Amino acid sequence: MAHISGTNGNGVVTGNGVQNGNGHLSPTEGRRKSCWYEEEIEDNLRWCFALNSILHTGCSQYQDIALLDTKPFGKALVIDGKLQSAETDEFIYHECLVHPPLLHHPNPKTIFIMGGGEGSTAREILRHKTVGKVVMCDIDEEVVDFCKSYLDVNKEAFSSSRLQLIINDARAELEKSKDCFDVIIGDLADPIEGGPCYQLYTKSFYESTVKPRLNEGGIFVTQAGPAGVFSHTEVFSCINNTLRQVFKYVVPYSAHIPSYADTWGWVMASDTPFTADSEELDLRIKQRTKGDNRYLDGKTFASASILCKVVRKSLAKETQVYTEGTARFIYGHGAVHKSHNA
């Protein structure tokens, strides 16, 4: 979980160096006090960066929440010790999550967001002129209120008359809903062991809850965790294989996100083939969206959906299907450390 402390069992990051478990201090420039965010990515790998300040920390009944002002990435939202998004590069994640399914759909009017409490997914959806209704369903009201208060970039999205905000478990909401949607988007927290979201990555959920709530020609997309050369086997390959058991057409794609220190993955699925090429996607962007994308266009998506050889081979060989009994989880957690002069 995210917390402020002077040290932990494996060492402490300070303004004067990095002290490891053996007590070795590696010199770094500067002698002033500083504060660092540190996230454990693997057993022997951590990712850390300097902070200007800790803007807010809190704890809801579901999750720990922190908003950090980081030196390299601006404001960063951290939930359960895992970085969710950072000010300088969140546009990469959210453009990749939202625009491929909405642009591949011929006329997306109704959209359901599972999660998405920070509001950035809704912001990108609302740029599409065809969209008349966006339902955002997040289980954690405190996270939503927190983001409404602190993330100025999404204030317009939260106040849109086209946005319907529901505080509920996305599974329960979809199961009781009589509405169907053109696009359903999974903007859920990473599947962390003991976290609130891992059951929303399972075959039974996709098959029995998501698919019946899609209109004819509807598209489902989900964030699918790290997709790097070494990290894609955590959950990305399994989520992709799981969706292949439920939908006829499945497209995994990925992009590098600097603040995540890794390549990230998404998987898009439908029972209708994806036929739009790069030129058609660019035309739809021009005709159907307000403002310019910073990251994604037709050629970028074409490139993103061509995975490197090692990941392609691994996805082709993947046999595990994500179920509640055979769930895979993202590794690790994060922490915030306040340093002191040596």
mmCIF file of C-alpha atoms in Angstrom:
data_model
loop_
_atom_site.group_PDB
_atom_site.id
_atom_site.type_symbol
_atom_site.label_atom_id
_atom_site.label_comp_id
_atom_site.label_asym_id
_atom_site.label_seq_id
_atom_site.Cartn_x
_atom_site.Cartn_y
_atom_site.Cartn_z
ATOM 1 C CA MET A 1 0.000 0.000 0.000
ATOM 2 C CA ALA A 2 1.049 3.614 -0.388
ATOM 3 C CA HIS A 3 2.354 5.164 2.805
ATOM 4 C CA ILE A 4 4.952 7.577 4.162
ATOM 5 C CA SER A 5 7.798 6.101 6.086
ATOM 6 C CA GLY A 6 11.498 6.471 6.732
ATOM 7 C CA THR A 7 12.476 2.980 5.681
ATOM 8 C CA ASN A 8 11.185 -0.459 4.856
ATOM 9 C CA GLY A 9 12.498 -3.983 5.122
ATOM 10 C CA ASN A 10 14.380 -3.838 1.836
ATOM 11 C CA GLY A 11 15.931 -0.376 1.986
ATOM 12 C CA VAL A 12 15.043 3.282 1.562
ATOM 13 C CA VAL A 13 15.356 5.770 -1.256
ATOM 14 C CA THR A 14 16.742 9.100 -0.066
ATOM 15 C CA GLY A 15 17.812 12.420 -1.486
ATOM 16 C CA ASN A 16 21.425 11.390 -1.045
ATOM 17 C CA GLY A 17 21.397 7.907 -2.462
ATOM 18 C CA VAL A 18 19.812 4.480 -2.614
ATOM 19 C CA GLN A 19 20.438 2.270 0.360
ATOM 20 C CA ASN A 20 19.934 -1.417 -0.287
ATOM 21 C CA GLY A 21 19.267 -4.267 2.087
ATOM 22 C CA ASN A 22 22.988 -4.704 2.682
ATOM 23 C CA GLY A 23 23.404 -1.115 3.852
ATOM 24 C CA HIS A 24 25.332 0.116 0.787
ATOM 25 C CA LEU A 25 24.727 3.790 -0.026
ATOM 26 C CA SER A 26 25.078 4.777 -3.678
ATOM 27 C CA PRO A 27 25.917 8.477 -3.979
ATOM 28 C CA THR A 28 23.651 10.786 -5.941
ATOM 29 C CA GLU A 29 23.801 14.508 -6.600
ATOM 30 C CA GLY A 30 22.444 16.962 -4.074
ATOM 31 C CA ARG A 31 22.269 17.136 -0.331
ATOM 32 C CA ARG A 32 18.750 18.487 0.183
ATOM 33 C CA LYS A 33 15.867 16.524 1.623
ATOM 34 C CA SER A 34 13.514 14.917 -0.842
ATOM 35 C CA CYS A 35 10.617 12.508 -0.983
ATOM 36 C CA TRP A 36 10.320 9.568 -3.355
ATOM 37 C CA TYR A 37 7.589 7.298 -4.667
ATOM 38 C CA GLU A 38 8.668 3.681 -4.965
ATOM 39 C CA GLU A 39 6.777 0.809 -6.554
ATOM 40 C CA GLU A 40 7.847 -2.808 -6.399
ATOM 41 C CA ILE A 41 7.380 -4.230 -9.889
ATOM 42 C CA GLU A 42 9.037 -7.597 -9.356
ATOM 43 C CA ASP A 43 10.882 -9.356 -6.541
ATOM 44 C CA ASN A 44 14.163 -7.720 -7.508
ATOM 45 C CA LEU A 45 12.953 -4.661 -9.398
ATOM 46 C CA ARG A 46 11.641 -1.347 -8.134
ATOM 47 C CA TRP A 47 10.635 1.847 -9.904
ATOM 48 C CA CYS A 48 10.964 5.130 -8.062
ATOM 49 C CA PHE A 49 10.838 8.820 -8.794
ATOM 50 C CA ALA A 50 11.187 12.055 -6.867
ATOM 51 C CA LEU A 51 8.232 14.001 -5.503
ATOM 52 C CA ASN A 52 7.651 17.695 -5.064
ATOM 53 C CA SER A 53 4.962 16.953 -2.507
ATOM 54 C CA ILE A 54 2.277 14.551 -1.347
ATOM 55 C CA LEU A 55 -0.941 16.385 -2.185
ATOM 56 C CA HIS A 56 -3.388 14.065 -0.496
ATOM 57 C CA THR A 57 -3.689 10.600 0.980
ATOM 58 C CA GLY A 58 -6.825 8.787 2.042
ATOM 59 C CA CYS A 59 -8.408 5.404 2.492
ATOM 60 C CA SER A 60 -11.839 4.283 1.344
ATOM 61 C CA GLN A 61 -13.545 1.050 2.361
ATOM 62 C CA TYR A 62 -12.111 -0.534 -0.788
ATOM 63 C CA GLN A 63 -8.746 1.076 -1.530
ATOM 64 C CA ASP A 64 -5.898 3.296 -0.367
ATOM 65 C CA ILE A 65 -5.669 6.516 -2.377
ATOM 66 C CA ALA A 66 -2.843 9.011 -2.858
ATOM 67 C CA LEU A 67 -2.311 12.017 -5.092
ATOM 68 C CA LEU A 68 1.350 12.841 -5.578
ATOM 69 C CA ASP A 69 3.040 15.813 -7.223
ATOM 70 C CA THR A 70 5.971 14.099 -8.944
ATOM 71 C CA LYS A 71 9.001 15.782 -10.446
ATOM 72 C CA PRO A 72 9.129 13.789 -13.711
ATOM 73 C CA PHE A 73 5.419 13.100 -14.370
ATOM 74 C CA GLY A 74 3.376 15.851 -12.696
ATOM 75 C CA LYS A 75 0.339 14.879 -10.624
ATOM 76 C CA ALA A 76 0.047 11.116 -10.200
ATOM 77 C CA LEU A 77 -2.870 9.084 -8.879
ATOM 78 C CA VAL A 78 -1.888 6.016 -6.842
ATOM 79 C CA ILE A 79 -4.422 3.415 -5.693
ATOM 80 C CA ASP A 80 -3.480 0.472 -3.492
ATOM 81 C CA GLY A 81 0.156 1.308 -3.980
ATOM 82 C CA LYS A 82 -0.034 1.019 -7.780
ATOM 83 C CA LEU A 83 0.358 4.036 -10.053
ATOM 84 C CA GLN A 84 -2.901 4.502 -11.986
ATOM 85 C CA SER A 85 -2.131 7.550 -14.105
ATOM 86 C CA ALA A 86 0.228 10.488 -14.301
ATOM 87 C CA GLU A 87 -0.450 13.968 -15.627
ATOM 88 C CA THR A 88 2.212 14.056 -18.328
ATOM 89 C CA ASP A 89 1.408 10.759 -20.067
ATOM 90 C CA GLU A 90 -2.106 9.607 -19.063
ATOM 91 C CA PHE A 91 -3.251 10.651 -22.542
ATOM 92 C CA ILE A 92 -1.433 7.624 -23.992
ATOM 93 C CA TYR A 93 -3.329 5.151 -21.813
ATOM 94 C CA HIS A 94 -6.735 6.781 -22.184
ATOM 95 C CA GLU A 95 -6.530 7.426 -25.924
ATOM 96 C CA CYS A 96 -5.519 3.786 -26.459
ATOM 97 C CA LEU A 97 -8.326 2.528 -24.241
ATOM 98 C CA VAL A 98 -11.144 4.663 -25.665
ATOM 99 C CA HIS A 99 -10.588 5.563 -29.294
ATOM 100 C CA PRO A 100 -9.933 2.169 -30.954
ATOM 101 C CA PRO A 101 -13.338 0.693 -30.001
ATOM 102 C CA LEU A 102 -15.272 3.910 -30.612
ATOM 103 C CA LEU A 103 -13.606 4.465 -33.975
ATOM 104 C CA HIS A 104 -14.042 0.864 -35.126
ATOM 105 C CA HIS A 105 -17.739 1.022 -34.277
ATOM 106 C CA PRO A 106 -19.731 2.575 -37.165
ATOM 107 C CA ASN A 107 -21.924 4.766 -34.944
ATOM 108 C CA PRO A 108 -21.280 4.526 -31.183
ATOM 109 C CA LYS A 109 -24.062 6.203 -29.222
ATOM 110 C CA THR A 110 -24.209 4.475 -25.827
ATOM 111 C CA ILE A 111 -21.115 3.641 -23.783
ATOM 112 C CA PHE A 112 -20.700 1.861 -20.441
ATOM 113 C CA ILE A 113 -17.511 2.354 -18.413
ATOM 114 C CA MET A 114 -16.626 -0.230 -15.792
ATOM 115 C CA GLY A 115 -14.553 1.728 -13.293
ATOM 116 C CA GLY A 116 -12.998 4.881 -14.688
ATOM 117 C CA GLY A 117 -13.383 6.819 -11.455
ATOM 118 C CA GLU A 118 -10.744 9.413 -12.260
ATOM 119 C CA GLY A 119 -12.858 10.680 -15.178
ATOM 120 C CA SER A 120 -10.234 10.582 -17.941
ATOM 121 C CA THR A 121 -11.953 7.749 -19.833
ATOM 122 C CA ALA A 122 -15.236 9.665 -19.796
ATOM 123 C CA ARG A 123 -13.382 12.776 -20.979
ATOM 124 C CA GLU A 124 -12.046 10.985 -24.050
ATOM 125 C CA ILE A 125 -15.408 9.338 -24.839
ATOM 126 C CA LEU A 126 -17.220 12.669 -24.651
ATOM 127 C CA ARG A 127 -15.001 14.022 -27.426
ATOM 128 C CA HIS A 128 -16.935 11.744 -29.808
ATOM 129 C CA LYS A 129 -19.821 13.619 -31.431
ATOM 130 C CA THR A 130 -21.913 10.488 -32.004
ATOM 131 C CA VAL A 131 -22.055 9.623 -28.295
ATOM 132 C CA GLY A 132 -25.317 10.546 -26.609
ATOM 133 C CA LYS A 133 -24.982 8.724 -23.289
ATOM 134 C CA VAL A 134 -22.066 7.577 -21.163
ATOM 135 C CA VAL A 135 -22.696 5.475 -18.056
ATOM 136 C CA MET A 136 -19.716 5.419 -15.707
ATOM 137 C CA CYS A 137 -20.026 2.819 -12.958
ATOM 138 C CA ASP A 138 -17.376 2.840 -10.233
ATOM 139 C CA ILE A 139 -17.614 0.970 -6.957
ATOM 140 C CA ASP A 140 -15.671 3.512 -4.920
ATOM 141 C CA GLU A 141 -17.444 6.822 -4.325
ATOM 142 C CA GLU A 142 -14.515 8.209 -2.350
ATOM 143 C CA VAL A 143 -12.150 7.728 -5.310
ATOM 144 C CA VAL A 144 -14.635 9.432 -7.628
ATOM 145 C CA ASP A 145 -15.143 12.370 -5.241
ATOM 146 C CA PHE A 146 -11.400 12.580 -4.708
ATOM 147 C CA CYS A 147 -10.759 12.807 -8.453
ATOM 148 C CA LYS A 148 -13.566 15.319 -8.953
ATOM 149 C CA SER A 149 -11.910 17.546 -6.370
ATOM 150 C CA TYR A 150 -8.282 17.237 -7.393
ATOM 151 C CA LEU A 151 -8.102 16.448 -11.134
ATOM 152 C CA ASP A 152 -8.975 19.735 -12.823
ATOM 153 C CA VAL A 153 -8.443 18.309 -16.316
ATOM 154 C CA ASN A 154 -11.609 16.215 -15.966
ATOM 155 C CA LYS A 155 -13.975 18.740 -14.350
ATOM 156 C CA GLU A 156 -15.769 19.390 -17.662
ATOM 157 C CA ALA A 157 -16.328 15.670 -18.214
ATOM 158 C CA PHE A 158 -17.793 15.178 -14.737
ATOM 159 C CA SER A 159 -20.238 18.046 -15.330
ATOM 160 C CA SER A 160 -21.407 16.848 -18.772
ATOM 161 C CA SER A 161 -25.136 16.227 -19.189
ATOM 162 C CA ARG A 162 -24.248 13.159 -21.281
ATOM 163 C CA LEU A 163 -22.504 11.479 -18.346
ATOM 164 C CA GLN A 164 -24.470 9.338 -15.895
ATOM 165 C CA LEU A 165 -22.418 8.479 -12.829
ATOM 166 C CA ILE A 166 -23.406 5.371 -10.880
ATOM 167 C CA ILE A 167 -21.727 4.220 -7.674
ATOM 168 C CA ASN A 168 -22.036 0.461 -7.713
ATOM 169 C CA ASP A 169 -20.211 -2.742 -8.496
ATOM 170 C CA ALA A 170 -19.998 -2.856 -12.303
ATOM 171 C CA ARG A 171 -20.944 -6.521 -12.386
ATOM 172 C CA ALA A 172 -24.089 -5.968 -10.301
ATOM 173 C CA GLU A 173 -25.025 -2.918 -12.367
ATOM 174 C CA LEU A 174 -24.691 -4.712 -15.705
ATOM 175 C CA GLU A 175 -26.560 -7.745 -14.403
ATOM 176 C CA LYS A 176 -29.560 -5.701 -13.298
ATOM 177 C CA SER A 177 -29.515 -3.307 -16.264
ATOM 178 C CA LYS A 178 -32.027 -3.727 -19.055
ATOM 179 C CA ASP A 179 -30.032 -1.433 -21.330
ATOM 180 C CA CYS A 180 -27.564 -2.566 -23.956
ATOM 181 C CA PHE A 181 -24.569 -0.565 -25.141
ATOM 182 C CA ASP A 182 -22.611 -0.042 -28.327
ATOM 183 C CA VAL A 183 -19.292 -0.118 -26.465
ATOM 184 C CA ILE A 184 -18.407 -1.420 -22.999
ATOM 185 C CA ILE A 185 -15.039 -0.321 -21.608
ATOM 186 C CA GLY A 186 -13.155 -2.019 -18.778
ATOM 187 C CA ASP A 187 -11.148 0.728 -17.093
ATOM 188 C CA LEU A 188 -10.653 -1.271 -13.942
ATOM 189 C CA ALA A 189 -7.849 -1.344 -11.433
ATOM 190 C CA ASP A 190 -5.213 -3.985 -12.089
ATOM 191 C CA PRO A 191 -6.096 -7.499 -10.915
ATOM 192 C CA ILE A 192 -4.266 -7.467 -7.587
ATOM 193 C CA GLU A 193 -4.681 -10.369 -5.190
ATOM 194 C CA GLY A 194 -7.239 -9.298 -2.599
ATOM 195 C CA GLY A 195 -8.262 -6.283 -4.700
ATOM 196 C CA PRO A 196 -11.842 -5.459 -5.716
ATOM 197 C CA CYS A 197 -11.562 -6.049 -9.460
ATOM 198 C CA TYR A 198 -10.002 -9.372 -10.436
ATOM 199 C CA GLN A 199 -13.387 -11.129 -10.810
ATOM 200 C CA LEU A 200 -14.224 -8.685 -13.619
ATOM 201 C CA TYR A 201 -11.513 -10.252 -15.812
ATOM 202 C CA THR A 202 -12.998 -13.762 -15.802
ATOM 203 C CA LYS A 203 -14.520 -15.788 -18.630
ATOM 204 C CA SER A 204 -17.817 -16.171 -16.786
ATOM 205 C CA PHE A 205 -18.097 -12.395 -16.380
ATOM 206 C CA TYR A 206 -17.334 -11.706 -20.043
ATOM 207 C CA GLU A 207 -19.650 -14.469 -21.218
ATOM 208 C CA SER A 208 -22.622 -14.059 -18.901
ATOM 209 C CA THR A 209 -22.559 -10.364 -18.010
ATOM 210 C CA VAL A 210 -20.647 -8.271 -20.570
ATOM 211 C CA LYS A 211 -21.574 -9.912 -23.860
ATOM 212 C CA PRO A 212 -25.363 -9.961 -23.275
ATOM 213 C CA ARG A 213 -25.259 -6.197 -22.596
ATOM 214 C CA LEU A 214 -23.709 -5.357 -25.983
ATOM 215 C CA ASN A 215 -25.880 -4.239 -28.868
ATOM 216 C CA GLU A 216 -25.514 -6.049 -32.189
ATOM 217 C CA GLY A 217 -22.118 -5.075 -33.580
ATOM 218 C CA GLY A 218 -21.043 -3.966 -30.111
ATOM 219 C CA ILE A 219 -17.422 -3.836 -28.980
ATOM 220 C CA PHE A 220 -15.814 -4.607 -25.637
ATOM 221 C CA VAL A 221 -12.375 -3.343 -24.637
ATOM 222 C CA THR A 222 -10.401 -3.733 -21.440
ATOM 223 C CA GLN A 223 -7.089 -2.606 -20.081
ATOM 224 C CA ALA A 224 -5.090 -5.787 -19.725
ATOM 225 C CA GLY A 225 -2.026 -5.026 -17.660
ATOM 226 C CA PRO A 226 1.676 -4.969 -18.528
ATOM 227 C CA ALA A 227 2.480 -6.167 -22.050
ATOM 228 C CA GLY A 228 6.244 -5.950 -22.172
ATOM 229 C CA VAL A 229 8.670 -8.600 -23.387
ATOM 230 C CA PHE A 230 9.059 -9.966 -19.851
ATOM 231 C CA SER A 231 5.841 -8.785 -18.178
ATOM 232 C CA HIS A 232 3.128 -9.809 -20.660
ATOM 233 C CA THR A 233 2.682 -13.243 -19.085
ATOM 234 C CA GLU A 234 1.469 -11.731 -15.791
ATOM 235 C CA VAL A 235 -2.100 -11.176 -17.032
ATOM 236 C CA PHE A 236 -2.062 -9.803 -20.605
ATOM 237 C CA SER A 237 -1.707 -13.155 -22.377
ATOM 238 C CA CYS A 238 -4.315 -14.784 -20.151
ATOM 239 C CA ILE A 239 -6.893 -11.994 -20.562
ATOM 240 C CA ASN A 240 -6.393 -12.132 -24.330
ATOM 241 C CA ASN A 241 -6.897 -15.903 -24.385
ATOM 242 C CA THR A 242 -9.952 -15.619 -22.146
ATOM 243 C CA LEU A 243 -11.648 -13.150 -24.485
ATOM 244 C CA ARG A 244 -10.844 -15.446 -27.429
ATOM 245 C CA GLN A 245 -13.080 -18.059 -25.780
ATOM 246 C CA VAL A 246 -16.000 -15.600 -25.685
ATOM 247 C CA PHE A 247 -15.775 -13.405 -28.822
ATOM 248 C CA LYS A 248 -15.124 -14.245 -32.481
ATOM 249 C CA TYR A 249 -12.745 -11.354 -33.159
ATOM 250 C CA VAL A 250 -10.099 -10.303 -30.631
ATOM 251 C CA VAL A 251 -7.362 -7.692 -31.103
ATOM 252 C CA PRO A 252 -4.613 -7.281 -28.485
ATOM 253 C CA TYR A 253 -2.521 -4.116 -28.734
ATOM 254 C CA SER A 254 0.038 -2.248 -26.659
ATOM 255 C CA ALA A 255 1.910 1.021 -26.130
ATOM 256 C CA HIS A 256 4.785 2.214 -23.978
ATOM 257 C CA ILE A 257 3.768 4.422 -21.053
ATOM 258 C CA PRO A 258 6.787 6.161 -19.479
ATOM 259 C CA SER A 259 5.347 6.564 -15.975
ATOM 260 C CA TYR A 260 4.528 2.836 -15.850
ATOM 261 C CA ALA A 261 8.117 1.959 -16.789
ATOM 262 C CA ASP A 262 6.719 -0.645 -19.153
ATOM 263 C CA THR A 263 4.656 -1.370 -22.229
ATOM 264 C CA TRP A 264 0.942 -1.579 -21.425
ATOM 265 C CA GLY A 265 -1.712 -3.760 -23.031
ATOM 266 C CA TRP A 266 -5.363 -3.554 -24.033
ATOM 267 C CA VAL A 267 -7.620 -6.137 -25.651
ATOM 268 C CA MET A 268 -10.571 -5.288 -27.919
ATOM 269 C CA ALA A 269 -13.218 -7.891 -28.759
ATOM 270 C CA SER A 270 -16.420 -8.254 -30.781
ATOM 271 C CA ASP A 271 -18.486 -10.740 -32.734
ATOM 272 C CA THR A 272 -18.311 -8.340 -35.690
ATOM 273 C CA PRO A 273 -15.010 -8.112 -37.600
ATOM 274 C CA PHE A 274 -12.827 -5.023 -37.309
ATOM 275 C CA THR A 275 -12.620 -3.789 -40.905
ATOM 276 C CA ALA A 276 -11.525 -0.130 -40.650
ATOM 277 C CA ASP A 277 -7.979 0.432 -41.939
ATOM 278 C CA SER A 278 -5.621 3.264 -40.965
ATOM 279 C CA GLU A 279 -7.042 5.686 -43.514
ATOM 280 C CA GLU A 280 -10.622 5.010 -42.420
ATOM 281 C CA LEU A 281 -9.702 5.464 -38.765
ATOM 282 C CA ASP A 282 -8.075 8.813 -39.565
ATOM 283 C CA LEU A 283 -11.181 9.904 -41.474
ATOM 284 C CA ARG A 284 -13.421 8.945 -38.548
ATOM 285 C CA ILE A 285 -11.156 10.828 -36.127
ATOM 286 C CA LYS A 286 -11.488 13.933 -38.285
ATOM 287 C CA GLN A 287 -15.244 13.626 -38.760
ATOM 288 C CA ARG A 288 -16.380 12.288 -35.398
ATOM 289 C CA THR A 289 -14.138 13.705 -32.660
ATOM 290 C CA LYS A 290 -13.605 17.144 -31.165
ATOM 291 C CA GLY A 291 -10.009 18.256 -30.878
ATOM 292 C CA ASP A 292 -6.865 16.393 -31.833
ATOM 293 C CA ASN A 293 -5.507 13.204 -30.329
ATOM 294 C CA ARG A 294 -2.000 13.638 -29.000
ATOM 295 C CA TYR A 295 -1.011 9.987 -29.413
ATOM 296 C CA LEU A 296 -3.379 7.803 -31.384
ATOM 297 C CA ASP A 297 -4.143 7.905 -35.103
ATOM 298 C CA GLY A 298 -4.709 5.236 -37.728
ATOM 299 C CA LYS A 299 -1.052 4.360 -38.246
ATOM 300 C CA THR A 300 -0.357 4.371 -34.517
ATOM 301 C CA PHE A 301 -3.130 1.855 -33.899
ATOM 302 C CA ALA A 302 -1.931 -0.320 -36.776
ATOM 303 C CA SER A 303 1.516 -0.324 -35.210
ATOM 304 C CA ALA A 304 0.169 -0.907 -31.686
ATOM 305 C CA SER A 305 -1.728 -4.003 -32.800
ATOM 306 C CA ILE A 306 1.381 -5.602 -34.330
ATOM 307 C CA LEU A 307 3.034 -7.108 -31.278
ATOM 308 C CA CYS A 308 6.682 -8.100 -31.162
ATOM 309 C CA LYS A 309 7.659 -11.682 -32.015
ATOM 310 C CA VAL A 310 8.156 -12.958 -28.476
ATOM 311 C CA VAL A 311 4.789 -11.610 -27.288
ATOM 312 C CA ARG A 312 2.961 -12.892 -30.392
ATOM 313 C CA LYS A 313 4.385 -16.379 -29.898
ATOM 314 C CA SER A 314 3.517 -16.337 -26.214
ATOM 315 C CA LEU A 315 -0.070 -15.212 -26.826
ATOM 316 C CA ALA A 316 -0.499 -17.921 -29.477
ATOM 317 C CA LYS A 317 0.660 -20.591 -27.006
ATOM 318 C CA GLU A 318 -1.319 -19.315 -24.008
ATOM 319 C CA THR A 319 -3.806 -21.904 -22.736
ATOM 320 C CA GLN A 320 -4.915 -20.516 -19.381
ATOM 321 C CA VAL A 321 -8.403 -19.064 -19.168
ATOM 322 C CA TYR A 322 -9.004 -16.471 -16.454
ATOM 323 C CA THR A 323 -11.448 -17.821 -13.879
ATOM 324 C CA GLU A 324 -12.020 -17.048 -10.214
ATOM 325 C CA GLY A 325 -10.258 -20.280 -9.355
ATOM 326 C CA THR A 326 -7.293 -19.824 -11.699
ATOM 327 C CA ALA A 327 -6.801 -16.065 -11.512
ATOM 328 C CA ARG A 328 -3.451 -14.451 -12.272
ATOM 329 C CA PHE A 329 -2.457 -11.240 -10.532
ATOM 330 C CA ILE A 330 -0.264 -8.221 -11.135
ATOM 331 C CA TYR A 331 2.810 -8.387 -8.944
ATOM 332 C CA GLY A 332 3.760 -5.956 -6.250
ATOM 333 C CA HIS A 333 2.782 -2.815 -4.481
ATOM 334 C CA GLY A 334 4.118 0.681 -3.956
ATOM 335 C CA ALA A 335 5.160 2.988 -1.148
ATOM 336 C CA VAL A 336 6.037 6.608 -0.533
ATOM 337 C CA HIS A 337 9.234 7.272 1.424
ATOM 338 C CA LYS A 338 10.195 10.526 3.102
ATOM 339 C CA SER A 339 13.955 10.864 3.216
ATOM 340 C CA HIS A 340 16.341 12.496 5.628
ATOM 341 C CA ASN A 341 19.862 13.864 5.194
ATOM 342 C CA ALA A 342 22.553 11.270 5.618
#
